[in-house]
Amino acid sequence: MSGLMERLKSGEVLTADGAMGSLLIERGLPTGDCPERWNLDHPEVLEEIARLYAEAGAQIVQTNTFGGSPLKLSHYGLDICTEQINVTAVRAVRKAVSADVLVSASCGPTGRMLKPYGDVEPEEISAAFERQLKAILAEGVDMICIETMMDLGEATLAVQAARSVSTTIPIAATMTFDLTKHGFFTVMGVTIEQAAIALAEAGADIVGSNCGNGIDNMVAIAEEFHKHSNQPILIQSNAGLPEMVDNQIVYRETPEFMAARVPRLLESGVGIIGGCCGTTPAHITALRTAIKQHRTG
Ligand SMILES: [Zn+2]
């Protein structure tokens, strides 16, 4: 037992890790290649990244399994390696971090659309998530984080698949929203209220948002979740929106800028704060420090 839910219910606020993709690219992952291929070819790089985030103060470190469902891996012809890819990712994090760090299994979209918008049946989506999560849970993690979801149908199928594989594992489910003049919606038109209700009904213990926004929008998203949910909220904010400068993707929010918004996140019932695209170990250190200061200050 991780005791994660007990810790959150007692009011503890945990710091999660930051971006994975950009650190892999810095270490040589070619853009357009399958990030999960590196679980097989370069586990030492995954260990290094997990160690960097744990040393930076992350109490929750994620596995490199965001695209580890067989439906997503089939895009690269790697679905036959589903079990191996997911198992090696868990092992790399476990090997790199101390026993008090919680290991969170990242689980992202399949990249396929459900009928009638796309060509996939719900049963195929469920089977894909179940296969990935069975491999992960057999290896042993402390929580599952279903993230960057935009379609509520796929998100709820993922949560239900996780719940069918384990009745006790803490499940977080987060969606990615865009700010429109009518408020926040995912690209598939899901509101925060709809997400909060449906994800909890499907079996999620923790709800929230990751990616797609900088920290100011994430404060507003957390406030909206807090209105519609009694569950702990997870926020993993980008370091702003990506900008192209000299053919390089740049994220402009500094660790200090993001950390200054931590008190407002805590007032909105956020129980886990981490980073998404553009965040670095320095961002995680600043977030952890701000959480500690708010508690004691
Ligand atoms: Zn992101």
Short mmCIF file of C-alpha atoms and ligand atoms in Angstrom, two decimals:
data_model
loop_
_atom_site.label_atom_id
_atom_site.label_comp_id
_atom_site.label_asym_id
_atom_site.label_seq_id
_atom_site.Cartn_x
_atom_site.Cartn_y
_atom_site.Cartn_z
CA MET A 1 0.00 0.00 0.00
CA SER A 2 1.33 3.39 -0.95
CA GLY A 3 -0.78 5.24 1.59
CA LEU A 4 -1.11 7.95 -1.05
CA MET A 5 -4.83 8.53 -0.55
CA GLU A 6 -4.44 8.65 3.24
CA ARG A 7 -1.66 11.22 2.90
CA LEU A 8 -3.77 13.38 0.58
CA LYS A 9 -6.83 13.10 2.83
CA SER A 10 -4.75 14.19 5.82
CA GLY A 11 -3.98 17.40 3.93
CA GLU A 12 -0.48 16.60 2.73
CA VAL A 13 0.44 18.19 -0.60
CA LEU A 14 2.83 16.19 -2.76
CA THR A 15 5.21 17.34 -5.46
CA ALA A 16 5.30 15.36 -8.70
CA ASP A 17 7.96 15.44 -11.41
CA GLY A 18 8.24 17.54 -14.57
CA ALA A 19 8.55 17.06 -18.32
CA MET A 20 9.92 13.83 -19.74
CA GLY A 21 9.89 14.34 -23.51
CA SER A 22 12.11 17.41 -23.60
CA LEU A 23 14.74 15.72 -21.41
CA LEU A 24 14.71 12.68 -23.71
CA ILE A 25 15.13 14.92 -26.77
CA GLU A 26 18.06 16.70 -25.05
CA ARG A 27 19.63 13.26 -24.61
CA GLY A 28 19.26 12.34 -28.26
CA LEU A 29 15.71 11.04 -28.84
CA PRO A 30 15.02 11.94 -32.49
CA THR A 31 11.84 14.02 -32.86
CA GLY A 32 9.10 11.83 -34.27
CA ASP A 33 10.55 8.64 -32.81
CA CYS A 34 8.69 6.58 -30.22
CA PRO A 35 9.76 7.82 -26.74
CA GLU A 36 8.89 4.44 -25.21
CA ARG A 37 11.38 2.69 -27.53
CA TRP A 38 14.03 4.12 -25.20
CA ASN A 39 12.73 1.89 -22.41
CA LEU A 40 14.23 -1.01 -24.36
CA ASP A 41 17.32 0.70 -25.81
CA HIS A 42 18.37 3.25 -23.16
CA PRO A 43 17.03 2.37 -19.72
CA GLU A 44 20.05 4.19 -18.21
CA VAL A 45 18.67 7.47 -19.59
CA LEU A 46 15.32 6.85 -17.91
CA GLU A 47 17.12 6.09 -14.65
CA GLU A 48 19.07 9.35 -14.96
CA ILE A 49 15.91 11.42 -15.55
CA ALA A 50 14.07 9.76 -12.64
CA ARG A 51 17.07 10.40 -10.39
CA LEU A 52 17.24 14.07 -11.47
CA TYR A 53 13.58 14.64 -10.57
CA ALA A 54 13.82 12.78 -7.26
CA GLU A 55 16.92 14.80 -6.34
CA ALA A 56 15.03 17.96 -7.33
CA GLY A 57 12.38 17.14 -4.73
CA ALA A 58 9.76 15.14 -6.61
CA GLN A 59 7.92 12.78 -4.24
CA ILE A 60 6.11 11.18 -7.18
CA VAL A 61 8.08 10.13 -10.27
CA GLN A 62 6.39 8.94 -13.45
CA THR A 63 7.29 6.05 -15.69
CA ASN A 64 8.02 6.59 -19.40
CA THR A 65 4.83 4.80 -20.41
CA PHE A 66 2.67 7.68 -21.66
CA GLY A 67 2.40 6.07 -25.10
CA GLY A 68 2.69 2.51 -23.79
CA SER A 69 -0.73 1.17 -24.80
CA PRO A 70 -0.52 -1.37 -27.61
CA LEU A 71 -2.81 0.78 -29.78
CA LYS A 72 -0.35 3.68 -29.54
CA LEU A 73 2.74 1.45 -29.85
CA SER A 74 1.29 -0.17 -32.99
CA HIS A 75 1.91 3.16 -34.71
CA TYR A 76 5.63 2.27 -34.49
CA GLY A 77 5.20 -1.48 -34.94
CA LEU A 78 6.06 -1.96 -31.26
CA ASP A 79 2.79 -3.34 -29.93
CA ILE A 80 4.29 -6.83 -29.74
CA CYS A 81 6.70 -5.36 -27.14
CA THR A 82 3.94 -3.87 -24.96
CA GLU A 83 4.75 -5.91 -21.83
CA GLN A 84 8.52 -5.46 -22.10
CA ILE A 85 8.26 -1.71 -22.75
CA ASN A 86 6.01 -1.08 -19.75
CA VAL A 87 7.86 -3.38 -17.38
CA THR A 88 11.30 -1.92 -18.15
CA ALA A 89 9.96 1.60 -17.61
CA VAL A 90 8.75 0.75 -14.09
CA ARG A 91 12.03 -1.02 -13.28
CA ALA A 92 14.10 1.98 -14.42
CA VAL A 93 12.30 4.37 -12.06
CA ARG A 94 12.34 1.91 -9.13
CA LYS A 95 16.07 1.36 -9.60
CA ALA A 96 16.78 5.10 -9.65
CA VAL A 97 14.73 6.44 -6.72
CA SER A 98 14.64 5.69 -3.01
CA ALA A 99 11.83 3.64 -1.49
CA ASP A 100 9.98 6.70 -0.16
CA VAL A 101 9.42 8.07 -3.67
CA LEU A 102 6.08 7.03 -5.17
CA VAL A 103 6.17 5.57 -8.67
CA SER A 104 3.32 6.73 -10.90
CA ALA A 105 2.45 4.92 -14.12
CA SER A 106 1.81 7.43 -16.87
CA CYS A 107 -0.95 6.40 -19.25
CA GLY A 108 -1.79 8.67 -22.19
CA PRO A 109 -4.25 8.56 -25.08
CA THR A 110 -4.16 5.73 -27.62
CA GLY A 111 -3.96 8.25 -30.44
CA ARG A 112 -7.07 6.69 -31.96
CA MET A 113 -10.60 8.08 -31.98
CA LEU A 114 -13.65 6.23 -30.83
CA LYS A 115 -16.51 5.65 -33.27
CA PRO A 116 -18.34 7.59 -34.68
CA TYR A 117 -15.53 10.19 -34.88
CA GLY A 118 -12.89 7.56 -35.53
CA ASP A 119 -12.63 3.87 -36.32
CA VAL A 120 -12.12 2.24 -32.92
CA GLU A 121 -14.64 0.34 -30.83
CA PRO A 122 -14.76 1.00 -27.07
CA GLU A 123 -13.81 -2.66 -26.47
CA GLU A 124 -10.52 -2.18 -28.35
CA ILE A 125 -9.66 0.88 -26.26
CA SER A 126 -10.48 -0.95 -23.03
CA ALA A 127 -8.46 -4.00 -24.05
CA ALA A 128 -5.47 -1.82 -24.96
CA PHE A 129 -5.40 -0.01 -21.61
CA GLU A 130 -5.99 -3.26 -19.71
CA ARG A 131 -3.04 -4.93 -21.43
CA GLN A 132 -0.72 -2.00 -20.67
CA LEU A 133 -1.86 -1.58 -17.08
CA LYS A 134 -1.74 -5.32 -16.29
CA ALA A 135 1.94 -5.35 -17.23
CA ILE A 136 2.59 -2.23 -15.16
CA LEU A 137 0.71 -3.41 -12.07
CA ALA A 138 2.34 -6.83 -12.14
CA GLU A 139 5.65 -5.00 -11.82
CA GLY A 140 4.28 -2.80 -9.01
CA VAL A 141 3.56 0.94 -8.95
CA ASP A 142 2.04 3.24 -6.32
CA MET A 143 -0.51 4.97 -8.55
CA ILE A 144 -1.75 5.22 -12.12
CA CYS A 145 -1.93 8.60 -13.83
CA ILE A 146 -4.21 8.70 -16.86
CA GLU A 147 -3.27 12.00 -18.46
CA THR A 148 -3.51 14.46 -21.36
CA MET A 149 -6.96 13.10 -22.13
CA MET A 150 -9.24 15.14 -24.39
CA ASP A 151 -12.08 12.73 -25.11
CA LEU A 152 -14.17 11.88 -22.05
CA GLY A 153 -15.16 8.55 -23.62
CA GLU A 154 -11.55 7.42 -23.90
CA ALA A 155 -10.67 8.86 -20.49
CA THR A 156 -13.46 7.00 -18.71
CA LEU A 157 -12.61 3.76 -20.54
CA ALA A 158 -9.00 4.16 -19.34
CA VAL A 159 -10.11 4.75 -15.73
CA GLN A 160 -12.47 1.76 -15.88
CA ALA A 161 -9.71 -0.40 -17.35
CA ALA A 162 -7.38 0.62 -14.51
CA ARG A 163 -10.08 -0.12 -11.95
CA SER A 164 -10.76 -3.52 -13.52
CA VAL A 165 -7.08 -4.42 -13.22
CA SER A 166 -6.87 -3.31 -9.57
CA THR A 167 -9.61 -2.45 -7.12
CA THR A 168 -7.18 -0.69 -4.75
CA ILE A 169 -4.58 1.20 -6.81
CA PRO A 170 -5.01 5.00 -6.56
CA ILE A 171 -6.05 6.33 -9.97
CA ALA A 172 -5.53 9.92 -11.08
CA ALA A 173 -7.18 11.11 -14.28
CA THR A 174 -6.34 14.46 -15.85
CA MET A 175 -7.53 16.16 -19.00
CA THR A 176 -6.08 18.96 -21.13
CA PHE A 177 -8.20 22.10 -21.58
CA ASP A 178 -8.06 25.16 -23.81
CA LEU A 179 -9.37 28.56 -22.77
CA THR A 180 -12.10 29.82 -25.11
CA LYS A 181 -14.27 32.90 -24.74
CA HIS A 182 -16.91 30.59 -23.24
CA GLY A 183 -14.54 29.05 -20.70
CA PHE A 184 -12.33 25.96 -20.60
CA PHE A 185 -13.02 23.02 -22.92
CA THR A 186 -10.94 20.10 -24.19
CA VAL A 187 -10.56 19.97 -27.98
CA MET A 188 -13.38 17.41 -27.90
CA GLY A 189 -15.66 19.91 -26.12
CA VAL A 190 -15.51 18.52 -22.57
CA THR A 191 -16.03 21.00 -19.72
CA ILE A 192 -14.27 20.84 -16.37
CA GLU A 193 -17.56 20.06 -14.62
CA GLN A 194 -18.26 17.15 -17.00
CA ALA A 195 -14.72 15.82 -16.48
CA ALA A 196 -14.88 16.09 -12.69
CA ILE A 197 -18.16 14.17 -12.51
CA ALA A 198 -17.54 11.49 -15.16
CA LEU A 199 -13.97 10.66 -14.13
CA ALA A 200 -15.02 10.20 -10.49
CA GLU A 201 -17.98 8.03 -11.54
CA ALA A 202 -15.63 5.87 -13.62
CA GLY A 203 -13.49 5.23 -10.54
CA ALA A 204 -10.82 7.96 -10.44
CA ASP A 205 -9.62 8.94 -6.94
CA ILE A 206 -7.85 12.10 -8.06
CA VAL A 207 -8.92 14.42 -10.89
CA GLY A 208 -7.37 17.45 -12.53
CA SER A 209 -5.47 18.78 -15.51
CA ASN A 210 -2.09 18.53 -17.17
CA CYS A 211 -0.49 20.12 -20.21
CA GLY A 212 -1.85 22.71 -22.64
CA ASN A 213 -1.67 25.69 -20.29
CA GLY A 214 0.72 27.82 -18.30
CA ILE A 215 0.35 28.22 -14.57
CA ASP A 216 -2.11 31.16 -14.53
CA ASN A 217 -4.70 29.23 -16.55
CA MET A 218 -4.03 26.19 -14.38
CA VAL A 219 -4.97 28.20 -11.28
CA ALA A 220 -8.33 28.98 -12.92
CA ILE A 221 -8.77 25.33 -13.94
CA ALA A 222 -8.04 24.16 -10.38
CA GLU A 223 -10.60 26.63 -9.00
CA GLU A 224 -13.21 25.28 -11.41
CA PHE A 225 -12.44 21.64 -10.48
CA HIS A 226 -12.69 22.59 -6.81
CA LYS A 227 -16.24 23.87 -7.42
CA HIS A 228 -17.36 20.55 -8.92
CA SER A 229 -15.31 17.94 -7.07
CA ASN A 230 -14.55 16.85 -3.51
CA GLN A 231 -11.59 14.78 -4.63
CA PRO A 232 -7.93 15.70 -4.38
CA ILE A 233 -6.87 17.66 -7.47
CA LEU A 234 -3.72 17.05 -9.50
CA ILE A 235 -2.22 19.91 -11.55
CA GLN A 236 0.75 19.47 -13.88
CA SER A 237 1.21 22.78 -15.66
CA ASN A 238 3.32 23.56 -18.70
CA ALA A 239 5.98 26.25 -18.27
CA GLY A 240 3.79 28.46 -20.45
CA LEU A 241 2.83 27.79 -24.05
CA PRO A 242 5.51 26.73 -26.53
CA GLU A 243 7.04 29.44 -28.72
CA MET A 244 9.34 28.94 -31.69
CA VAL A 245 12.58 30.91 -31.39
CA ASP A 246 15.34 30.22 -33.96
CA ASN A 247 13.72 26.85 -34.78
CA GLN A 248 13.81 25.86 -31.11
CA ILE A 249 10.75 25.32 -28.91
CA VAL A 250 10.96 27.66 -25.92
CA TYR A 251 8.81 27.72 -22.75
CA ARG A 252 9.09 31.02 -20.94
CA GLU A 253 7.68 30.50 -17.43
CA THR A 254 10.52 30.42 -14.92
CA PRO A 255 10.61 28.26 -11.79
CA GLU A 256 10.01 31.41 -9.69
CA PHE A 257 7.04 32.52 -11.80
CA MET A 258 5.35 29.14 -11.46
CA ALA A 259 6.18 28.75 -7.77
CA ALA A 260 4.60 32.13 -6.99
CA ARG A 261 1.18 30.65 -7.97
CA VAL A 262 1.46 27.67 -5.60
CA PRO A 263 -0.50 29.31 -2.74
CA ARG A 264 -3.49 29.85 -5.06
CA LEU A 265 -3.36 26.21 -6.20
CA LEU A 266 -3.33 25.06 -2.57
CA GLU A 267 -6.36 27.24 -1.77
CA SER A 268 -8.22 25.37 -4.54
CA GLY A 269 -7.72 21.95 -2.99
CA VAL A 270 -4.80 20.86 -5.14
CA GLY A 271 -3.10 17.87 -3.53
CA ILE A 272 -0.45 17.05 -6.13
CA ILE A 273 1.53 19.68 -8.05
CA GLY A 274 4.00 18.82 -10.77
CA GLY A 275 5.06 20.04 -14.19
CA CYS A 276 4.36 19.18 -17.80
CA CYS A 277 5.94 20.41 -21.06
CA GLY A 278 8.85 22.82 -20.60
CA THR A 279 9.31 22.20 -16.88
CA THR A 280 12.70 21.05 -15.59
CA PRO A 281 14.11 19.76 -12.31
CA ALA A 282 14.65 23.44 -11.34
CA HIS A 283 10.90 24.06 -11.69
CA ILE A 284 10.17 21.05 -9.48
CA THR A 285 12.57 22.27 -6.78
CA ALA A 286 10.88 25.69 -6.80
CA LEU A 287 7.38 24.15 -6.59
CA ARG A 288 8.40 21.88 -3.69
CA THR A 289 9.96 24.81 -1.82
CA ALA A 290 6.83 26.93 -2.31
CA ILE A 291 4.61 24.11 -1.02
CA LYS A 292 6.78 23.73 2.09
CA GLN A 293 6.82 27.50 2.69
CA HIS A 294 3.06 27.76 2.41
CA ARG A 295 2.63 24.95 4.96
CA THR A 296 4.97 26.44 7.54
CA GLY A 297 4.52 30.16 6.70
ZN ZN B 1 2.66 18.71 -21.56
#
